Amino acid sequence: MSVFKNYIAGQWLDSDKQIANINPSDIDDTIGFYASASESQFNLAIDSAQQAFDDWQYSGSQQRFDILDFIGTEILSRQNELGELLAREEGKVRSEGIAEVARAGQIFKFFAGEALRSDGQCLPSVRPGVKAEVTREPVGTIGVITPWNFPIAIPAWKIAPALCYGNCVLFKPSELVPASAWALTEIISRSGLPSGVFNLLVGEASVVGESILCHEQVDAVTFTGSVETGNHVLKTLTARGAKAQMEMGGKNPLVILDDANLEQAVECAIQGAFYSTGQRCTASSRLIVTEGIADAFTTAMIERVSQLKVGHALDSSSQIGPLANEMQLKKTERYIQLGKVQGAQLLAGGYRLSRDTPGYYLHPALFTETTPDMSINRDEIFGPVASIIKVKDYGAALEIANDTAFGLSAGICTQSGKMAEDFKRKAQAGMIMVNLPTAGVDYHVPFGGRKRSSYGSREQGHYAREFYTTVKTAYQIF
Ligand code: NAD
């Protein structure tokens, strides 16, 4: 089987060590072996990025537009092929894989346009005869560290703005999903970017990850991953004064009020909690339901959860794929067990499934009789598990929705405009959804959360420039 190499200083480089990429829908299927970058290869990448930055930072906006537009166009034209590859390595179903690839293409197209929309200010100084100019400049070399659950969209929403604003990139994808990262890199390598501007470093967290965090010449790091890793990343970066942007976990509430449209609420809950196998930072894991609708909602949910079709990611009848790896499966099972031990009632799912091919299949789990203090309602499980929390009224629902260490996304199902407005104002989260699933966002508006979910400025849309640029103020006598 061929080895997929890293892309460093404009060259494809093999390594002594390789990482096997295993299909979670069929663990007998090895997608490929991916070179694991060494420390000396990291050093080559950082040196080449630094050299490339000398010119790239002054590149014209037309050049940046052309490059980003080329990448976006090719991704979009190959969305079926790349979506299938993504589904094969991560385990989300094919349609979700294709949609994610399309999203990545749209993101590159959006930032191609952003390259032409650079802005600044020229204004009179408070001193007569002097003018002040406020401009934005690239930050330098950016470390991009990404998780496995969105193998191409998250890299896209970090790499595209980094290049758009004139930065160089060291990209370390999750070791679990190197195929999408490699495919994206292969496209980038043909886009006309000067050598060294973009480097792919598939490799171990302890080697490549730590080098990105600790190297003085990495000016900024954008990280998406777990809170645990995020804490370490932030501590290391702040200790050496590097710029940091972090997107971490979630424990997102979906509030369902008595006046909700039942069918719509169930759809939001099923979609938000279980699609992508619940492995989304924006998944609705806490379904907070007021008592007037609780019984009808619970009955409808049991029926829907029982009917969910779990299977091979590439089987067109599958609605839910496997968990991404054995560790995720075991972690999810541990929490299901903990839920039962702490007194929650498992109403549907929560058991392993066997399919034609050996994979990490689990039927999504639905709990009732849960209280806000239970581990299943406090910790991010990152699997297909949702709990119903029954409450008296909207006031209690809001209080419980906000009673969490996280603050990424929060949703409400109601037909009352007044309640929806109140929730939009008072829910402590970066993104609010009204009669929509907590997961599923646009790419042209800010993405991010509060509390332990996020740190630093927002990602995506025009707001992304905050992280990828640094502001300069110049004064001049005229
Ligand atoms: P993770 O923290 O294990 O790994 C994330 C990345 O960090 C990987 O590339 C990993 O190799 C790297 N890494 C690990 N240790 C490192 C170290 N010491 N130094 C440098 N890099 C290191 O997370 P994961 O399991 O890949 O992803 C799941 C997590 O990601 C969940 O908690 C989920 O909520 C979170 N997530 C958050 C968002 C968001 O936008 N808020 C989006 C997607 C996923």
Short mmCIF file of C-alpha atoms and ligand atoms in Angstrom, two decimals:
data_model
loop_
_atom_site.label_atom_id
_atom_site.label_comp_id
_atom_site.label_asym_id
_atom_site.label_seq_id
_atom_site.Cartn_x
_atom_site.Cartn_y
_atom_site.Cartn_z
CA MET A 1 0.00 0.00 0.00
CA SER A 2 1.41 3.41 -0.92
CA VAL A 3 2.52 5.92 1.68
CA PHE A 4 1.02 9.42 1.62
CA LYS A 5 3.78 11.92 2.28
CA ASN A 6 3.87 15.20 4.13
CA TYR A 7 4.15 18.47 2.21
CA ILE A 8 7.00 20.52 3.59
CA ALA A 9 8.89 23.41 2.00
CA GLY A 10 7.19 22.67 -1.32
CA GLN A 11 8.30 19.00 -1.35
CA TRP A 12 6.56 15.71 -0.60
CA LEU A 13 8.55 14.02 2.19
CA ASP A 14 8.36 10.49 3.55
CA SER A 15 9.32 9.60 7.09
CA ASP A 16 10.65 6.65 9.13
CA LYS A 17 7.31 6.33 10.88
CA GLN A 18 3.85 5.97 9.38
CA ILE A 19 0.30 6.23 10.70
CA ALA A 20 -2.32 3.71 9.54
CA ASN A 21 -5.70 5.25 8.68
CA ILE A 22 -8.46 2.76 9.60
CA ASN A 23 -12.08 2.89 8.43
CA PRO A 24 -14.33 2.89 11.55
CA SER A 25 -17.17 1.30 9.53
CA ASP A 26 -14.88 -1.61 8.65
CA ILE A 27 -11.73 -1.95 10.69
CA ASP A 28 -10.36 -4.48 8.16
CA ASP A 29 -10.21 -1.63 5.65
CA THR A 30 -6.97 0.38 5.87
CA ILE A 31 -7.37 3.56 3.85
CA GLY A 32 -3.64 4.22 3.67
CA PHE A 33 -0.43 4.85 5.54
CA TYR A 34 0.54 8.45 6.24
CA ALA A 35 4.06 9.67 6.92
CA SER A 36 4.47 10.87 10.51
CA ALA A 37 6.62 14.01 10.50
CA SER A 38 9.82 14.07 12.56
CA GLU A 39 11.15 16.96 14.61
CA SER A 40 13.75 17.77 11.94
CA GLN A 41 10.98 17.90 9.32
CA PHE A 42 9.07 20.28 11.58
CA ASN A 43 12.20 22.47 11.71
CA LEU A 44 12.45 22.39 7.91
CA ALA A 45 8.80 23.46 7.70
CA ILE A 46 9.16 26.37 10.10
CA ASP A 47 12.34 27.59 8.36
CA SER A 48 10.66 27.46 4.96
CA ALA A 49 7.54 29.20 6.26
CA GLN A 50 9.63 31.99 7.70
CA GLN A 51 11.51 32.48 4.45
CA ALA A 52 8.31 32.37 2.42
CA PHE A 53 6.66 34.94 4.69
CA ASP A 54 9.19 37.61 3.61
CA ASP A 55 7.45 37.86 0.21
CA TRP A 56 4.04 36.28 0.84
CA GLN A 57 3.06 38.92 3.39
CA TYR A 58 3.26 41.54 0.62
CA SER A 59 1.51 39.43 -2.04
CA GLY A 60 -1.30 41.14 -3.92
CA SER A 61 -4.94 40.50 -3.24
CA GLN A 62 -5.53 39.29 -6.82
CA GLN A 63 -2.93 36.54 -6.32
CA ARG A 64 -4.55 35.48 -3.05
CA PHE A 65 -8.01 35.57 -4.61
CA ASP A 66 -6.87 33.38 -7.53
CA ILE A 67 -5.24 30.81 -5.26
CA LEU A 68 -8.16 30.52 -2.82
CA ASP A 69 -10.68 30.48 -5.66
CA PHE A 70 -8.75 27.68 -7.41
CA ILE A 71 -8.77 25.60 -4.21
CA GLY A 72 -12.48 26.21 -3.58
CA THR A 73 -13.43 25.43 -7.18
CA GLU A 74 -11.56 22.13 -7.21
CA ILE A 75 -12.96 21.03 -3.83
CA LEU A 76 -16.50 21.77 -5.02
CA SER A 77 -15.99 19.94 -8.30
CA ARG A 78 -14.74 16.84 -6.43
CA GLN A 79 -17.23 16.92 -3.53
CA ASN A 80 -18.62 13.42 -4.16
CA GLU A 81 -15.22 11.73 -4.33
CA LEU A 82 -13.76 13.66 -1.38
CA GLY A 83 -16.98 13.31 0.62
CA GLU A 84 -16.82 9.56 0.25
CA LEU A 85 -13.19 9.50 1.36
CA LEU A 86 -14.10 11.62 4.38
CA ALA A 87 -17.01 9.32 5.29
CA ARG A 88 -14.74 6.31 4.94
CA GLU A 89 -12.08 7.65 7.32
CA GLU A 90 -14.28 9.46 9.89
CA GLY A 91 -17.49 7.39 9.87
CA LYS A 92 -20.12 10.06 9.24
CA VAL A 93 -22.53 8.99 6.50
CA ARG A 94 -21.76 9.73 2.86
CA SER A 95 -24.32 12.54 2.48
CA GLU A 96 -22.84 14.30 5.52
CA GLY A 97 -19.32 13.76 4.15
CA ILE A 98 -20.27 15.32 0.81
CA ALA A 99 -22.01 18.24 2.54
CA GLU A 100 -18.91 18.85 4.65
CA VAL A 101 -16.64 18.85 1.61
CA ALA A 102 -18.99 21.27 -0.15
CA ARG A 103 -18.81 23.49 2.93
CA ALA A 104 -15.02 23.47 2.76
CA GLY A 105 -15.17 24.55 -0.89
CA GLN A 106 -17.59 27.36 -0.07
CA ILE A 107 -15.30 28.54 2.73
CA PHE A 108 -12.33 28.83 0.35
CA LYS A 109 -14.55 30.74 -2.10
CA PHE A 110 -15.74 33.06 0.67
CA PHE A 111 -12.18 33.87 1.71
CA ALA A 112 -11.15 34.34 -1.92
CA GLY A 113 -13.68 37.19 -1.90
CA GLU A 114 -12.43 38.42 1.48
CA ALA A 115 -8.95 38.82 -0.01
CA LEU A 116 -10.43 41.57 -2.21
CA ARG A 117 -12.28 43.21 0.65
CA SER A 118 -9.39 44.31 2.85
CA ASP A 119 -10.25 47.52 4.62
CA GLY A 120 -8.61 50.12 6.80
CA GLN A 121 -9.19 53.62 8.05
CA CYS A 122 -7.67 56.93 7.22
CA LEU A 123 -8.73 59.67 9.61
CA PRO A 124 -7.61 63.06 10.83
CA SER A 125 -5.41 63.03 13.89
CA VAL A 126 -6.47 65.07 16.92
CA ARG A 127 -3.38 67.13 16.04
CA PRO A 128 -3.85 69.57 13.12
CA GLY A 129 -1.84 68.71 9.99
CA VAL A 130 -1.45 65.06 10.95
CA LYS A 131 -3.36 62.08 9.62
CA ALA A 132 -3.77 58.64 11.18
CA GLU A 133 -4.05 55.38 9.27
CA VAL A 134 -5.28 52.11 10.72
CA THR A 135 -4.31 49.06 8.68
CA ARG A 136 -4.18 45.30 9.15
CA GLU A 137 -1.13 43.12 8.55
CA PRO A 138 -0.65 39.35 8.60
CA VAL A 139 0.41 37.82 11.92
CA GLY A 140 3.18 35.60 10.52
CA THR A 141 3.40 31.81 10.75
CA ILE A 142 0.24 30.20 12.05
CA GLY A 143 -0.01 26.73 13.58
CA VAL A 144 -3.30 25.05 12.64
CA ILE A 145 -4.22 22.13 14.96
CA THR A 146 -7.48 20.35 14.17
CA PRO A 147 -9.63 17.50 15.54
CA TRP A 148 -11.00 14.46 13.72
CA ASN A 149 -14.74 15.17 13.69
CA PHE A 150 -14.75 17.63 10.77
CA PRO A 151 -11.71 16.43 8.79
CA ILE A 152 -11.97 19.03 6.01
CA ALA A 153 -14.36 21.82 7.13
CA ILE A 154 -12.41 22.81 10.25
CA PRO A 155 -9.03 22.81 8.43
CA ALA A 156 -10.72 24.88 5.68
CA TRP A 157 -12.10 27.50 8.05
CA LYS A 158 -8.64 27.97 9.56
CA ILE A 159 -6.35 27.59 6.52
CA ALA A 160 -8.42 29.73 4.12
CA PRO A 161 -8.42 32.88 6.30
CA ALA A 162 -4.78 32.32 7.28
CA LEU A 163 -3.75 32.42 3.60
CA CYS A 164 -6.28 35.10 2.70
CA TYR A 165 -4.68 37.59 5.09
CA GLY A 166 -1.10 36.77 4.04
CA ASN A 167 0.07 34.31 6.69
CA CYS A 168 2.09 31.11 6.34
CA VAL A 169 0.66 27.85 7.68
CA LEU A 170 1.88 24.77 9.54
CA PHE A 171 -1.07 22.37 9.43
CA LYS A 172 -1.27 19.48 11.91
CA PRO A 173 -4.46 17.48 11.36
CA SER A 174 -5.72 14.84 13.75
CA GLU A 175 -3.81 11.56 13.35
CA LEU A 176 -7.21 9.83 12.98
CA VAL A 177 -8.19 11.53 9.71
CA PRO A 178 -5.09 12.24 7.60
CA ALA A 179 -6.71 11.32 4.25
CA SER A 180 -8.91 14.42 3.97
CA ALA A 181 -6.00 16.60 5.13
CA TRP A 182 -3.74 15.03 2.50
CA ALA A 183 -6.32 15.45 -0.27
CA LEU A 184 -6.80 19.11 0.66
CA THR A 185 -3.03 19.62 0.71
CA GLU A 186 -2.64 17.99 -2.70
CA ILE A 187 -5.07 20.57 -4.11
CA ILE A 188 -3.31 23.42 -2.29
CA SER A 189 0.06 22.21 -3.68
CA ARG A 190 -1.24 22.87 -7.24
CA SER A 191 -2.85 26.22 -6.48
CA GLY A 192 0.14 28.41 -7.25
CA LEU A 193 1.10 29.13 -3.63
CA PRO A 194 4.82 29.83 -3.26
CA SER A 195 6.84 27.01 -1.62
CA GLY A 196 6.89 27.12 2.16
CA VAL A 197 3.70 29.18 2.57
CA PHE A 198 1.70 26.06 3.38
CA ASN A 199 3.06 22.93 5.06
CA LEU A 200 1.28 19.67 5.95
CA LEU A 201 2.66 17.95 9.05
CA VAL A 202 0.71 14.79 9.75
CA GLY A 203 2.31 13.44 12.91
CA GLU A 204 2.16 12.67 16.58
CA ALA A 205 0.83 15.24 19.02
CA SER A 206 3.94 14.79 21.17
CA VAL A 207 6.25 15.60 18.24
CA VAL A 208 4.50 17.90 15.75
CA GLY A 209 1.85 19.28 18.12
CA GLU A 210 4.30 20.15 20.87
CA SER A 211 6.77 21.66 18.37
CA ILE A 212 4.04 23.97 17.06
CA LEU A 213 3.14 25.04 20.59
CA CYS A 214 6.69 25.59 21.78
CA HIS A 215 8.57 27.02 18.79
CA GLU A 216 9.19 30.74 19.25
CA GLN A 217 8.79 31.36 15.53
CA VAL A 218 5.20 30.08 15.43
CA ASP A 219 3.47 33.42 15.95
CA ALA A 220 -0.08 32.20 16.54
CA VAL A 221 -1.95 28.92 16.95
CA THR A 222 -5.55 28.21 16.09
CA PHE A 223 -6.71 25.05 17.86
CA THR A 224 -9.93 23.04 17.84
CA GLY A 225 -10.18 20.03 20.11
CA SER A 226 -10.96 18.88 23.61
CA VAL A 227 -10.95 21.09 26.69
CA GLU A 228 -8.22 18.96 28.22
CA THR A 229 -5.80 19.46 25.32
CA GLY A 230 -6.98 23.04 24.95
CA ASN A 231 -5.97 23.89 28.52
CA HIS A 232 -2.46 22.65 27.85
CA VAL A 233 -2.30 24.45 24.49
CA LEU A 234 -3.39 27.75 26.01
CA LYS A 235 -0.99 27.51 28.95
CA THR A 236 1.94 26.81 26.65
CA LEU A 237 1.08 29.61 24.23
CA THR A 238 0.39 32.30 26.80
CA ALA A 239 3.64 31.44 28.59
CA ARG A 240 5.57 32.50 25.48
CA GLY A 241 3.19 35.31 24.46
CA ALA A 242 1.89 33.70 21.25
CA LYS A 243 -1.54 34.56 19.93
CA ALA A 244 -4.14 31.84 20.62
CA GLN A 245 -7.56 30.96 19.31
CA MET A 246 -9.29 27.94 20.82
CA GLU A 247 -12.53 26.14 20.08
CA MET A 248 -13.25 23.34 22.51
CA GLY A 249 -16.13 21.33 23.90
CA GLY A 250 -19.85 21.81 24.33
CA LYS A 251 -22.77 20.54 26.39
CA ASN A 252 -25.46 22.22 24.37
CA PRO A 253 -29.04 22.55 25.61
CA LEU A 254 -32.14 22.34 23.47
CA VAL A 255 -35.12 23.81 25.36
CA ILE A 256 -38.56 22.55 24.33
CA LEU A 257 -41.48 24.62 25.61
CA ASP A 258 -45.13 23.55 25.95
CA ASP A 259 -46.12 25.60 22.90
CA ALA A 260 -43.49 24.06 20.60
CA ASN A 261 -44.53 22.37 17.37
CA LEU A 262 -43.98 18.78 18.52
CA GLU A 263 -42.91 17.39 15.17
CA GLN A 264 -40.44 20.22 14.63
CA ALA A 265 -39.04 19.86 18.16
CA VAL A 266 -38.49 16.11 17.74
CA GLU A 267 -36.79 16.71 14.40
CA CYS A 268 -34.47 19.33 15.97
CA ALA A 269 -33.63 16.96 18.83
CA ILE A 270 -32.96 13.92 16.63
CA GLN A 271 -30.89 15.92 14.16
CA GLY A 272 -29.01 17.88 16.79
CA ALA A 273 -28.32 15.02 19.17
CA PHE A 274 -27.59 12.04 16.94
CA TYR A 275 -26.60 13.01 13.41
CA SER A 276 -22.87 12.76 12.74
CA THR A 277 -23.11 10.11 15.49
CA GLY A 278 -23.40 12.88 18.08
CA GLN A 279 -19.75 13.73 17.47
CA ARG A 280 -20.26 17.45 16.98
CA CYS A 281 -19.20 20.15 19.40
CA THR A 282 -22.62 21.73 18.76
CA ALA A 283 -24.63 18.52 19.41
CA SER A 284 -27.71 18.88 21.64
CA SER A 285 -26.96 16.51 24.50
CA ARG A 286 -29.39 18.08 27.01
CA LEU A 287 -33.06 18.16 25.99
CA ILE A 288 -34.73 20.43 28.54
CA VAL A 289 -38.48 19.95 28.26
CA THR A 290 -41.31 21.74 30.10
CA GLU A 291 -43.84 19.48 31.81
CA GLY A 292 -46.84 20.19 29.56
CA ILE A 293 -45.17 18.67 26.49
CA ALA A 294 -42.75 16.28 28.21
CA ASP A 295 -44.81 13.07 27.88
CA ALA A 296 -45.72 13.60 24.23
CA PHE A 297 -42.14 14.61 23.38
CA THR A 298 -40.66 11.60 25.19
CA THR A 299 -43.03 9.14 23.49
CA ALA A 300 -42.28 10.59 20.05
CA MET A 301 -38.53 10.57 20.74
CA ILE A 302 -38.50 6.91 21.79
CA GLU A 303 -40.21 5.98 18.56
CA ARG A 304 -37.83 8.05 16.41
CA VAL A 305 -34.67 6.89 18.20
CA SER A 306 -35.70 3.25 17.88
CA GLN A 307 -36.15 3.68 14.13
CA LEU A 308 -32.75 5.28 13.48
CA LYS A 309 -30.73 3.25 10.98
CA VAL A 310 -27.15 2.78 12.12
CA GLY A 311 -24.73 1.26 9.65
CA HIS A 312 -21.69 1.51 7.38
CA ALA A 313 -21.03 5.15 6.49
CA LEU A 314 -21.10 4.34 2.77
CA ASP A 315 -24.33 2.35 2.88
CA SER A 316 -27.00 4.65 1.44
CA SER A 317 -29.63 3.39 3.91
CA SER A 318 -27.54 4.44 6.97
CA GLN A 319 -28.63 7.56 8.83
CA ILE A 320 -25.98 7.27 11.52
CA GLY A 321 -22.47 5.91 11.04
CA PRO A 322 -20.15 4.30 13.59
CA LEU A 323 -18.23 6.10 16.32
CA ALA A 324 -14.89 7.35 14.99
CA ASN A 325 -12.70 4.91 16.89
CA GLU A 326 -12.65 2.37 19.68
CA MET A 327 -11.74 4.96 22.30
CA GLN A 328 -14.84 7.03 21.45
CA LEU A 329 -17.03 3.93 21.55
CA LYS A 330 -15.71 2.86 24.94
CA LYS A 331 -15.95 6.39 26.36
CA THR A 332 -19.59 6.63 25.22
CA GLU A 333 -20.39 3.24 26.74
CA ARG A 334 -18.76 4.29 30.03
CA TYR A 335 -21.06 7.32 30.21
CA ILE A 336 -24.14 5.22 29.38
CA GLN A 337 -23.22 2.92 32.26
CA LEU A 338 -22.61 5.93 34.55
CA GLY A 339 -26.01 7.34 33.59
CA LYS A 340 -27.71 4.13 34.67
CA VAL A 341 -25.71 3.92 37.90
CA GLN A 342 -26.59 7.52 38.78
CA GLY A 343 -30.31 6.76 38.38
CA ALA A 344 -31.19 7.85 34.86
CA GLN A 345 -33.55 5.65 32.87
CA LEU A 346 -32.33 4.41 29.50
CA LEU A 347 -35.37 4.52 27.24
CA ALA A 348 -33.91 3.59 23.88
CA GLY A 349 -30.62 2.41 22.34
CA GLY A 350 -27.31 2.52 24.12
CA TYR A 351 -26.11 -0.91 22.94
CA ARG A 352 -23.50 -2.10 20.45
CA LEU A 353 -24.64 -3.29 17.04
CA SER A 354 -23.01 -5.79 14.76
CA ARG A 355 -23.06 -5.23 11.04
CA ASP A 356 -21.69 -7.04 7.94
CA THR A 357 -18.35 -5.33 8.47
CA PRO A 358 -16.60 -5.01 11.85
CA GLY A 359 -16.92 -1.41 13.08
CA TYR A 360 -17.68 0.79 16.09
CA TYR A 361 -21.47 0.69 15.86
CA LEU A 362 -23.72 1.81 18.70
CA HIS A 363 -27.43 2.48 18.69
CA PRO A 364 -28.01 6.09 19.86
CA ALA A 365 -29.04 6.32 23.50
CA LEU A 366 -31.90 8.31 25.00
CA PHE A 367 -32.20 8.84 28.77
CA THR A 368 -35.08 10.21 30.89
CA GLU A 369 -35.48 10.81 34.61
CA THR A 370 -32.22 12.71 34.52
CA THR A 371 -31.14 15.59 36.75
CA PRO A 372 -28.80 18.45 35.84
CA ASP A 373 -26.08 17.24 38.23
CA MET A 374 -25.64 13.80 36.61
CA SER A 375 -22.36 13.19 34.76
CA ILE A 376 -24.28 12.59 31.50
CA ASN A 377 -25.63 16.15 31.84
CA ARG A 378 -22.38 17.80 32.87
CA ASP A 379 -19.55 16.24 30.84
CA GLU A 380 -19.12 16.35 27.10
CA ILE A 381 -19.59 12.72 25.98
CA PHE A 382 -19.07 13.40 22.27
CA GLY A 383 -21.17 10.44 21.21
CA PRO A 384 -24.83 9.67 20.35
CA VAL A 385 -26.29 10.14 23.84
CA ALA A 386 -29.04 12.58 24.82
CA SER A 387 -30.88 13.14 28.12
CA ILE A 388 -34.32 14.51 28.72
CA ILE A 389 -34.46 16.88 31.68
CA LYS A 390 -38.05 17.64 32.70
CA VAL A 391 -38.69 21.11 34.16
CA LYS A 392 -41.66 23.10 35.42
CA ASP A 393 -41.51 26.17 33.18
CA TYR A 394 -39.41 28.40 30.92
CA GLY A 395 -37.64 30.07 33.85
CA ALA A 396 -36.37 26.72 35.16
CA ALA A 397 -35.42 25.65 31.65
CA LEU A 398 -33.31 28.78 31.09
CA GLU A 399 -31.57 28.36 34.43
CA ILE A 400 -30.62 24.75 33.67
CA ALA A 401 -29.63 25.59 30.09
CA ASN A 402 -27.10 28.08 31.48
CA ASP A 403 -25.93 25.84 34.32
CA THR A 404 -22.93 24.42 32.49
CA ALA A 405 -19.22 25.05 32.14
CA PHE A 406 -19.71 25.30 28.38
CA GLY A 407 -21.38 27.90 26.16
CA LEU A 408 -21.12 27.01 22.50
CA SER A 409 -24.64 26.62 21.10
CA ALA A 410 -28.12 26.73 22.68
CA GLY A 411 -31.51 26.11 21.10
CA ILE A 412 -35.16 26.67 21.87
CA CYS A 413 -38.33 25.27 20.29
CA THR A 414 -41.31 27.54 20.85
CA GLN A 415 -43.99 29.34 18.84
CA SER A 416 -43.78 32.35 21.11
CA GLY A 417 -41.79 35.23 19.65
CA LYS A 418 -41.50 36.72 23.14
CA MET A 419 -39.93 33.58 24.60
CA ALA A 420 -37.61 33.25 21.62
CA GLU A 421 -36.45 36.86 22.04
CA ASP A 422 -35.88 36.35 25.76
CA PHE A 423 -33.88 33.18 25.12
CA LYS A 424 -31.76 34.86 22.46
CA ARG A 425 -30.90 37.55 24.99
CA LYS A 426 -30.35 35.42 28.10
CA ALA A 427 -28.90 32.11 26.91
CA GLN A 428 -25.18 32.07 27.73
CA ALA A 429 -23.84 30.72 24.46
CA GLY A 430 -22.07 32.02 21.38
CA MET A 431 -24.72 30.71 18.99
CA ILE A 432 -28.50 30.57 19.53
CA MET A 433 -30.95 28.52 17.46
CA VAL A 434 -34.71 29.10 17.42
CA ASN A 435 -36.73 26.14 16.08
CA LEU A 436 -33.53 24.80 14.54
CA PRO A 437 -31.09 22.08 15.66
CA THR A 438 -28.20 23.33 17.83
CA ALA A 439 -25.81 21.96 15.21
CA GLY A 440 -25.63 23.32 11.67
CA VAL A 441 -24.20 26.77 11.09
CA ASP A 442 -23.45 29.13 8.21
CA TYR A 443 -19.93 29.93 7.06
CA HIS A 444 -20.26 33.69 6.49
CA VAL A 445 -21.09 34.62 10.10
CA PRO A 446 -19.08 34.24 13.33
CA PHE A 447 -18.67 30.81 14.91
CA GLY A 448 -17.64 30.30 18.53
CA GLY A 449 -18.76 30.13 22.12
CA ARG A 450 -18.36 31.36 25.66
CA LYS A 451 -17.06 29.99 28.96
CA ARG A 452 -14.94 26.84 28.53
CA SER A 453 -16.07 26.29 24.94
CA SER A 454 -13.92 28.97 23.34
CA TYR A 455 -11.06 31.35 23.87
CA GLY A 456 -9.98 34.26 21.72
CA SER A 457 -11.69 35.86 18.78
CA ARG A 458 -14.40 34.26 16.66
CA GLU A 459 -13.81 32.01 13.67
CA GLN A 460 -15.41 32.23 10.22
CA GLY A 461 -16.97 35.02 8.23
CA HIS A 462 -15.49 38.51 8.21
CA TYR A 463 -14.80 38.18 11.96
CA ALA A 464 -12.00 35.71 11.21
CA ARG A 465 -9.69 38.58 10.29
CA GLU A 466 -9.43 39.49 13.98
CA PHE A 467 -7.24 36.47 14.66
CA TYR A 468 -5.36 36.27 11.37
CA THR A 469 -4.31 39.93 11.27
CA THR A 470 -2.63 42.40 13.55
CA VAL A 471 -3.57 46.07 13.60
CA LYS A 472 -1.11 48.87 12.83
CA THR A 473 -1.70 52.58 13.44
CA ALA A 474 0.49 55.01 11.44
CA TYR A 475 0.69 58.82 11.86
CA GLN A 476 1.94 61.18 9.19
CA ILE A 477 2.28 64.94 8.81
CA PHE A 478 0.71 66.17 5.59
P1 NAD B 1 -8.04 16.41 20.97
O1 NAD B 1 -7.94 17.52 21.94
O2 NAD B 1 -7.69 15.05 21.42
O3 NAD B 1 -7.11 16.68 19.70
C1 NAD B 1 -7.26 17.83 18.90
C2 NAD B 1 -5.96 18.07 18.15
O4 NAD B 1 -4.95 18.43 19.09
C3 NAD B 1 -5.43 16.84 17.39
O5 NAD B 1 -4.85 17.25 16.18
C4 NAD B 1 -4.38 16.32 18.34
O6 NAD B 1 -3.37 15.55 17.71
C5 NAD B 1 -3.81 17.61 18.88
N1 NAD B 1 -3.08 17.48 20.15
C6 NAD B 1 -3.30 16.59 21.14
N2 NAD B 1 -2.39 16.78 22.13
C7 NAD B 1 -1.62 17.81 21.76
C8 NAD B 1 -0.51 18.47 22.35
N3 NAD B 1 0.01 18.11 23.53
N4 NAD B 1 0.05 19.49 21.70
C9 NAD B 1 -0.44 19.90 20.49
N5 NAD B 1 -1.46 19.29 19.87
C10 NAD B 1 -2.05 18.26 20.50
O7 NAD B 1 -9.52 16.47 20.39
P2 NAD B 1 -10.21 15.44 19.38
O8 NAD B 1 -10.53 14.19 20.14
O9 NAD B 1 -9.43 15.34 18.12
O10 NAD B 1 -11.56 16.22 19.04
C11 NAD B 1 -12.72 16.14 19.81
C12 NAD B 1 -12.89 17.41 20.61
O11 NAD B 1 -12.91 18.52 19.75
C13 NAD B 1 -14.20 17.47 21.37
O12 NAD B 1 -13.99 17.89 22.68
C14 NAD B 1 -15.02 18.52 20.62
O13 NAD B 1 -15.96 19.22 21.37
C15 NAD B 1 -13.94 19.42 20.13
N6 NAD B 1 -14.42 20.19 18.99
C16 NAD B 1 -14.74 21.50 19.19
C17 NAD B 1 -15.22 22.27 18.15
C18 NAD B 1 -15.55 23.72 18.35
O14 NAD B 1 -15.53 24.44 17.38
N7 NAD B 1 -15.84 24.16 19.56
C19 NAD B 1 -15.37 21.70 16.88
C20 NAD B 1 -15.06 20.36 16.72
C21 NAD B 1 -14.56 19.61 17.77
#
